[in-house]
Coordinates of C-alpha atoms in Angstrom, one line a residue:
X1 CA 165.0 7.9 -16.1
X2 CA 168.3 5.9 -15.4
X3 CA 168.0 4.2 -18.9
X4 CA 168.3 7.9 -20.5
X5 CA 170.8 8.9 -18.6
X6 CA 172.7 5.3 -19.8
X7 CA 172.0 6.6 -23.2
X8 CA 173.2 10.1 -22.8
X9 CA 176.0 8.5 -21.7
X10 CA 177.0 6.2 -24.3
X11 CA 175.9 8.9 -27.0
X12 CA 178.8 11.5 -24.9
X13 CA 181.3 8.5 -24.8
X14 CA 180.8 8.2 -28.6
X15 CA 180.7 11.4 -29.4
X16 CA 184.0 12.2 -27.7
X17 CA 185.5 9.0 -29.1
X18 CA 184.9 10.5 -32.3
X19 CA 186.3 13.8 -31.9
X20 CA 189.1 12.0 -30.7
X21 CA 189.5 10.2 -33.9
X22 CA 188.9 12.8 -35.4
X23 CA 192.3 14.4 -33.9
X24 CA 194.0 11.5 -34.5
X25 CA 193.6 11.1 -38.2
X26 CA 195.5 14.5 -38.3
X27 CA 198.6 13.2 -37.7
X28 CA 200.8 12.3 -40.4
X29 CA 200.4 8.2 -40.7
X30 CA 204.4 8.3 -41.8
X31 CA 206.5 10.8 -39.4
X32 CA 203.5 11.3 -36.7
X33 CA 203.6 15.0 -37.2
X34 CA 200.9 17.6 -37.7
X35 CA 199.4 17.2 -41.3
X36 CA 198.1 20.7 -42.0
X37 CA 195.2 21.3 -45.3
X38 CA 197.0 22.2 -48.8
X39 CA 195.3 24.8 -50.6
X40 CA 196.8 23.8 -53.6
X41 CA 196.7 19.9 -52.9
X42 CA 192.8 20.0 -51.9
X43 CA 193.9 17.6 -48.9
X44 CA 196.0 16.9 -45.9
X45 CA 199.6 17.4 -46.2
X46 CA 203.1 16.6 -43.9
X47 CA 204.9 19.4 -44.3
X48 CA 208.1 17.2 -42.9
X49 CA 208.0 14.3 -45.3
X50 CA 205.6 15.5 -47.8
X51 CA 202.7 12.4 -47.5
X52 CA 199.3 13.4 -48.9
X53 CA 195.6 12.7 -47.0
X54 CA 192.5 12.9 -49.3
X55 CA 189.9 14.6 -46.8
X56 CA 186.7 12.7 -46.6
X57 CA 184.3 15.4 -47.1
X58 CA 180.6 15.4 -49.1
X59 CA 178.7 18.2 -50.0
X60 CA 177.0 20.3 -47.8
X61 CA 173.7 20.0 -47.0
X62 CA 170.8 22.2 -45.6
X63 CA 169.4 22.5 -42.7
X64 CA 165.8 22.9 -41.4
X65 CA 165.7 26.2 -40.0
X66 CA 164.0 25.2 -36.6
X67 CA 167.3 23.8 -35.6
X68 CA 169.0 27.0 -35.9
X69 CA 166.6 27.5 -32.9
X70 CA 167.1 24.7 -31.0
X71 CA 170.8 24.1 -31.8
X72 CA 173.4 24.1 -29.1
X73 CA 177.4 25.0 -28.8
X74 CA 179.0 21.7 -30.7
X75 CA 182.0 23.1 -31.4
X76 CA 183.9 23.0 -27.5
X77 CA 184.6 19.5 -28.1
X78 CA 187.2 20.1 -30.8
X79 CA 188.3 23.7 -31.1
X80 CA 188.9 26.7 -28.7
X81 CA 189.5 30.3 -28.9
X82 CA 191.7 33.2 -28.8
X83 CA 191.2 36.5 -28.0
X84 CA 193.7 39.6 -29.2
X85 CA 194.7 41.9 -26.0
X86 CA 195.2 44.6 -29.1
X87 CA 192.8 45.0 -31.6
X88 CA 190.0 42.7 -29.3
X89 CA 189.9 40.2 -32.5
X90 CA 188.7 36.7 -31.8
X91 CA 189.7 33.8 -33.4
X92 CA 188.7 29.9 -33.1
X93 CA 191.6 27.4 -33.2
X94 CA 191.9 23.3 -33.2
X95 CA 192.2 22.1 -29.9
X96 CA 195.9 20.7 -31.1
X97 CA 197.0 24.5 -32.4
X98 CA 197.9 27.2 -30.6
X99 CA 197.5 31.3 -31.5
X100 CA 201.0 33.2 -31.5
X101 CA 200.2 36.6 -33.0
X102 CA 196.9 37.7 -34.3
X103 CA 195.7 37.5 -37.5
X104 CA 194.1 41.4 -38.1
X105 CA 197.2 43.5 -36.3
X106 CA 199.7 41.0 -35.8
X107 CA 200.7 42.1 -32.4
X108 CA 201.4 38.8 -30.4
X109 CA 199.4 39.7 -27.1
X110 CA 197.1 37.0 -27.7
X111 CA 195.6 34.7 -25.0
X112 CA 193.7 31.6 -25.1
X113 CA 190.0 32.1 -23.2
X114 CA 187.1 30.7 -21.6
X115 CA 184.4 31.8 -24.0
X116 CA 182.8 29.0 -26.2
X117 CA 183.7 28.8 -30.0
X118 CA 180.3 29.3 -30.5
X119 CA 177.8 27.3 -32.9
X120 CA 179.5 24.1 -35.3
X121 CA 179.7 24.8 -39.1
X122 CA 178.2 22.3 -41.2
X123 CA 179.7 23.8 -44.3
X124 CA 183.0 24.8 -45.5
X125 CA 184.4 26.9 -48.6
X126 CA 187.9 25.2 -48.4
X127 CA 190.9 27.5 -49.7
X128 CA 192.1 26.6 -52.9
X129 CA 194.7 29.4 -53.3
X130 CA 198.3 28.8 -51.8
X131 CA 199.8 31.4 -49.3
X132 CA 202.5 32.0 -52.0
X133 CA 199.7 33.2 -54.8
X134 CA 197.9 35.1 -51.9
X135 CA 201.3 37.2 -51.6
X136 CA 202.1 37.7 -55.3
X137 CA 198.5 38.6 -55.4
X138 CA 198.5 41.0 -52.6
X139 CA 201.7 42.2 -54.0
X140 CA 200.2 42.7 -57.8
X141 CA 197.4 44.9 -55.7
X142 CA 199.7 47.5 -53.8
X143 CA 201.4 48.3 -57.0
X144 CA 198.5 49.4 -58.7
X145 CA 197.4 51.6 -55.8
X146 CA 197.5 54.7 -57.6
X147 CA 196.6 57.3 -55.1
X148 CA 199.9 55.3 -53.1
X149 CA 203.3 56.9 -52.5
X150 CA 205.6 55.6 -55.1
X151 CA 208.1 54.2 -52.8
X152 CA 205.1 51.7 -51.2
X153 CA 204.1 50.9 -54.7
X154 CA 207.3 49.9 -55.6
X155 CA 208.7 48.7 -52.5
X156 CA 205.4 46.7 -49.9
X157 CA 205.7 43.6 -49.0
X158 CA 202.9 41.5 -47.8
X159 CA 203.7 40.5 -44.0
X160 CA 202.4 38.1 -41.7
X161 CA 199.9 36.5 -44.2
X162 CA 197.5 34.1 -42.2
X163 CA 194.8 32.3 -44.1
X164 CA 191.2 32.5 -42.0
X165 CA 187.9 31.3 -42.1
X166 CA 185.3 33.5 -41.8
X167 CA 182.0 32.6 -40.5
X168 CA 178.6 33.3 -42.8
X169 CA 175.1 31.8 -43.1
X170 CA 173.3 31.0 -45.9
X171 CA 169.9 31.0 -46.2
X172 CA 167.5 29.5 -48.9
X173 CA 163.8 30.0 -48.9
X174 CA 160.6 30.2 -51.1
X175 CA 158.6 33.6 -50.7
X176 CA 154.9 34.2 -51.8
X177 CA 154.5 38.7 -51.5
X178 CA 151.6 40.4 -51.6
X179 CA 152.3 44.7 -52.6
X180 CA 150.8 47.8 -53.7
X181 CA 152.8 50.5 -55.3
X182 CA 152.2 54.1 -56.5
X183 CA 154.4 54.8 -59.4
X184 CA 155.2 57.5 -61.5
X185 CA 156.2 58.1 -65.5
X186 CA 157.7 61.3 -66.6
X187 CA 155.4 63.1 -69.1
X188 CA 155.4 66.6 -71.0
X189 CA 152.9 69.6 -72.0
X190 CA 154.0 72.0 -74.3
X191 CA 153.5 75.7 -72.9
X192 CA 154.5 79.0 -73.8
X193 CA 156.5 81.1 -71.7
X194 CA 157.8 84.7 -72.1
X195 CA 156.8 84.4 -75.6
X196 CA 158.5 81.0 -75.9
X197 CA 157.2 77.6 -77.1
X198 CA 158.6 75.1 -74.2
X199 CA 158.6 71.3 -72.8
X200 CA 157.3 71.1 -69.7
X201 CA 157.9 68.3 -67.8
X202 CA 155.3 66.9 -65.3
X203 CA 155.1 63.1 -63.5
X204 CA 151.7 61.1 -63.7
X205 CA 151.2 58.5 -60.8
X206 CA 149.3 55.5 -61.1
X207 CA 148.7 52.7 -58.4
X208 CA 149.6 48.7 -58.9
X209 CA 148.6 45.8 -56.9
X210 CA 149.6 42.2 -57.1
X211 CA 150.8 38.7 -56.1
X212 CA 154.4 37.6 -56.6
X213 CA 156.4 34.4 -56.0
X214 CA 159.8 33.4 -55.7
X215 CA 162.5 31.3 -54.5
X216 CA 165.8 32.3 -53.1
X217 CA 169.0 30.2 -52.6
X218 CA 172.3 30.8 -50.7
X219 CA 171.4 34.1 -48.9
X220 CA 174.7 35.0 -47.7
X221 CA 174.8 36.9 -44.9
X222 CA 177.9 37.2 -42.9
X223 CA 177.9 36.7 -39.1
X224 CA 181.4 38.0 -38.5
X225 CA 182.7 41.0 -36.3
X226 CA 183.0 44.6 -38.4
X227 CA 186.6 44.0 -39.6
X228 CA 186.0 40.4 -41.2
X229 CA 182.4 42.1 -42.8
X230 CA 184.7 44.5 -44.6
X231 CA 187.1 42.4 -45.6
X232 CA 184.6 39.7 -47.1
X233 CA 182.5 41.9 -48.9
X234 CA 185.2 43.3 -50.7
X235 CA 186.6 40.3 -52.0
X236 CA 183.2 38.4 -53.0
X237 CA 181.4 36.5 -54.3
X238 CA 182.3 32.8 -52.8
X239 CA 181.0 29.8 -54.6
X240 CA 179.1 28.6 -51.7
X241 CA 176.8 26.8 -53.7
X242 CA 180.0 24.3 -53.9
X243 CA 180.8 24.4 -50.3
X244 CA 181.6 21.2 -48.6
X245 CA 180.7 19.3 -45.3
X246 CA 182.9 20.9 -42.5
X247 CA 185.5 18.4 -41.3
X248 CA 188.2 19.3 -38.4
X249 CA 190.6 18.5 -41.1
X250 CA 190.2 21.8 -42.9
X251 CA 190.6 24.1 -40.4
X252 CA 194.0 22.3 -39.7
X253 CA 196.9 24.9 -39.8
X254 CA 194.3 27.7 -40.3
X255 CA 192.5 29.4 -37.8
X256 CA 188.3 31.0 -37.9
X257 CA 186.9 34.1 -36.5
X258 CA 184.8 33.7 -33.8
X259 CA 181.1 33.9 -34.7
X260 CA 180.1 37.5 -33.8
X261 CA 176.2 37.4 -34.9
X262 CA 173.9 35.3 -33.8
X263 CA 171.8 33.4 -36.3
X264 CA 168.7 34.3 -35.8
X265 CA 170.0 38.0 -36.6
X266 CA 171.3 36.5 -40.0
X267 CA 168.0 35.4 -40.9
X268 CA 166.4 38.8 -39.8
X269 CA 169.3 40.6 -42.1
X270 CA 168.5 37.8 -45.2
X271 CA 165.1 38.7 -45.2
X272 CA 166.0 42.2 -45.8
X273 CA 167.9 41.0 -49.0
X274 CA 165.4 39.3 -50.1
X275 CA 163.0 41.9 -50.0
X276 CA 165.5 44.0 -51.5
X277 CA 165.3 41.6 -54.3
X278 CA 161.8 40.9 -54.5
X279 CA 161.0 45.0 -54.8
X280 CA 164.0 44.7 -57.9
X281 CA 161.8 41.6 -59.8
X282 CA 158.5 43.1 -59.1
X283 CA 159.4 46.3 -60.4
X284 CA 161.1 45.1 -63.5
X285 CA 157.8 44.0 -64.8
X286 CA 156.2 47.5 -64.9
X287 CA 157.6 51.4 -67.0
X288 CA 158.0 53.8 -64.5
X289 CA 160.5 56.5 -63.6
X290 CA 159.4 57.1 -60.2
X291 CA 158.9 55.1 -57.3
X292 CA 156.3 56.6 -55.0
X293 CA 155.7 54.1 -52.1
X294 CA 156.2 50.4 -52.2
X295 CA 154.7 48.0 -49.9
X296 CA 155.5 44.5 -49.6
X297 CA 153.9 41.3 -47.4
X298 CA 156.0 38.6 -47.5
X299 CA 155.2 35.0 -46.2
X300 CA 158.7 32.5 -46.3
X301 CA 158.5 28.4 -46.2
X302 CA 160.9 25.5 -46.7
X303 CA 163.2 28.0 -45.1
X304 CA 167.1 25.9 -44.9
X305 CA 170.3 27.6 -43.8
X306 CA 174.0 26.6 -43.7
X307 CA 176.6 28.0 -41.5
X308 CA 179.5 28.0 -43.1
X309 CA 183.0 28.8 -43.3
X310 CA 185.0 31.1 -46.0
X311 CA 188.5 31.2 -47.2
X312 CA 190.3 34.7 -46.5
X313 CA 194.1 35.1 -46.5
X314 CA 194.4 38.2 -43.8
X315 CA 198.0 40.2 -44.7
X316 CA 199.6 43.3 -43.8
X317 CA 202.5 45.9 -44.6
X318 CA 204.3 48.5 -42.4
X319 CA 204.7 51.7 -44.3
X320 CA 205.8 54.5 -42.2
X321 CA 205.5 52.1 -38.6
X322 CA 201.6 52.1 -39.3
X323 CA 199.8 48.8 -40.2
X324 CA 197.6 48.6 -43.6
X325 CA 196.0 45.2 -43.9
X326 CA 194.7 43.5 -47.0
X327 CA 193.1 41.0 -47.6
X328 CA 192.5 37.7 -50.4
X329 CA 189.8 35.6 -51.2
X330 CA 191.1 32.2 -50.1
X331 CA 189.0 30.7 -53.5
X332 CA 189.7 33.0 -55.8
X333 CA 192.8 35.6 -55.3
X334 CA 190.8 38.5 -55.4
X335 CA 192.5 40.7 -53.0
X336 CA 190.9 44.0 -51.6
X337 CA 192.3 46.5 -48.3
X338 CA 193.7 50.0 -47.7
X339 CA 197.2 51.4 -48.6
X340 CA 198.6 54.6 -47.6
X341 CA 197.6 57.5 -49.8
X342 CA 199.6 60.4 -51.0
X343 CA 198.7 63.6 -50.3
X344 CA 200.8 65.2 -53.1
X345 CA 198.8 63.0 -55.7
X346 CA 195.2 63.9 -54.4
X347 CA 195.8 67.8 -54.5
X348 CA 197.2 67.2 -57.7
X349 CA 194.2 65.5 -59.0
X350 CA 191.9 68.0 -57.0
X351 CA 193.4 71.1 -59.7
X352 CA 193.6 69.2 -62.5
X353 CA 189.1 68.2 -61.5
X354 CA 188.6 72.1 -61.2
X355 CA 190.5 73.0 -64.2
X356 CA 188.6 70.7 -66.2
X357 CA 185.5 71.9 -64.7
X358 CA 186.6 75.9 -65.1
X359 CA 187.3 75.3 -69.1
X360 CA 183.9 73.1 -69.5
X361 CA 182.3 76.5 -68.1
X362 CA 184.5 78.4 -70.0
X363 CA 183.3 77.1 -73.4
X364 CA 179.9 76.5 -72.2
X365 CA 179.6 80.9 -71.8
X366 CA 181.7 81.9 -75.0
X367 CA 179.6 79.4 -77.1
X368 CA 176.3 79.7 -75.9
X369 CA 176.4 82.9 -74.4
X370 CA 175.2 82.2 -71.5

């Protein structure tokens, strides 16, 4: 018993030694300041006298799915978390940075708590777009807001734009399904009625059985609270396939959201993808115009996951003291979000739809006369 406890506590001693590294390498080997991650760069970077870090970073890997039962905190050691006294957003920090104003509202009533960051990524998207493009892009996307007032189209500006990881798991797996279907095909029967030769149309149902298999790879699911859900689904996809090994040195002058589903409930939610997607293949290999009923047994193996980390850029503009946030794919610039919308536009369009609608019945009665 005392040897493991000797053990335990040389493996704690090293561990901590190497989050303490860890910290260490962050600062800036010429000045001593804070070296932050450079989009545009791909690596470490001293925003006072401009030296440049390569970050030493592999691919990602998998991992077995039973330790995303057995796996524990891991991330206390080098990272702690914020929580917004506003909008109740939660965001994960390095232990050496400090939360002023919060990301999703930008209110600065944000406090540092007790809560645990939550599990450690293993994988990271890093951002390859700079803050500047995020702007200009955000910028490029109010003006062709159509439904917008023309003064916000013209005049927005992005404020407070914060880049921010948001937390995901990916999940790979092979699937052998089992399924039954009843299916239907439109057919027709010519008739007469009211002294009329007509097409009647009728559907014939037939039953299919069978044994699929498949494979899946990089299942994203999204384990982030209901704001960072909207915001990442607007602005996929994310080349996670790509993703590299997570490293304290990319979340350095960024900050991540706060894991706000557990894993176990991302695997329950990627198996509902995949079954999604395994009805989609199955059915593609038969004609039919109806689905019936559709029944699917599914056994998964060789089941991996990631839990990773992607790049959003989190923005917003005052028009008329009310908030609008956007936000921008920290990969690829894609920007998504809500802007204010005329009301003088919509009615405008709303009588214009049901004048096109009156003359379509218009000429529909005076040529067919009906």
């Amino acid at each position: 018993m005392e040897e493991k406890l000797n053990e335990a506590a040389v493996t704690a001693e090293a561990e901590r030694q190497e989050v303490e590294n860890t910290t260490k390498a962050m600062k800036c080997p010429s000045c001593g300041a804070n070296m932050v991650f450079s989009a545009e760069r791909g690596a470490l970077y001293c925003e006072y006298c401009g030296c440049v870090r390569e970050v030493e970073s592999e691919n990602s890997e998998e991992i077995d799915f039973s330790r995303l039962l057995s796996s524990d905190n891991g991330w206390a050691e080098e990272s702690h978390v914020f929580c917004c006294q506003n909008c109740g957003a939660r965001e994960v920090l390095a232990k050496n940075e400090f939360a002023k104003t919060c990301s999703f509202c930008g209110t600065p009533n944000i406090v540092e708590t007790d809560e645990l960051p939550g599990l450690r990524p293993n994988a990271v998207v890093p951002f390859a777009v700079s803050k500047e493009q995020a702007s200009a892009n955000a910028r490029k996307w109010m003006r062709k807001r159509l439904f917008a007032p023309r003064k916000f189209r013209k005049g927005a500006k992005p404020e407070e734009i914060r880049g921010m990881y948001m937390p995901a798991f990916t999940f790979d797996a092979a699937t052998d399904s089992t399924y039954t279907a009843t299916l239907g095909v439109y057919r027709y029967r010519t008739t007469r009625r009211n002294g009329r030769t007509v097409q009647v149309r009728y559907t014939h149902y037939f039953n299919v059985s069978g044994r699929y298999s498949s494979a899946f790879d990089d299942v994203l699911v999204q384990a982030s609270s209901d704001k960072g859900k909207d915001a990442v689904r607007k602005i996929q996809p994310f080349d996670t396939r790509r993703s590299r090994a997570y490293t304290q040195e990319y979340l350095s002058g960024f900050t991540a959201e706060q894991s706000a589903v557990p894993g176990m409930q991302c695997w329950e939610e990627a198996k509902d993808i995949m079954r999604a997607r395994l009805q989609a293949q199955i059915l593609s290999g038969y004609r039919y115009d109806v689905v019936s009923s559709f029944n699917i047994s599914t056994r998964y193996s060789g089941v991996t996951y990631k839990y990773i980390l992607l790049p959003v850029y989190v923005g917003h503009s005052n028009w008329r003291k009310k908030l609008y946030n956007f936000f921008v794919n920290g990969a690829s610039g894609k920007v998504a979000g809500k802007a204010p919308v005329s009301p003088f536009k919509v009615a405008c369009v709303v009588v214009l739809g049901a004048a096109v609608v009156a003359l379509l019945a218009w000429l529909w009665i005076t040529f067919t006369g009906g």
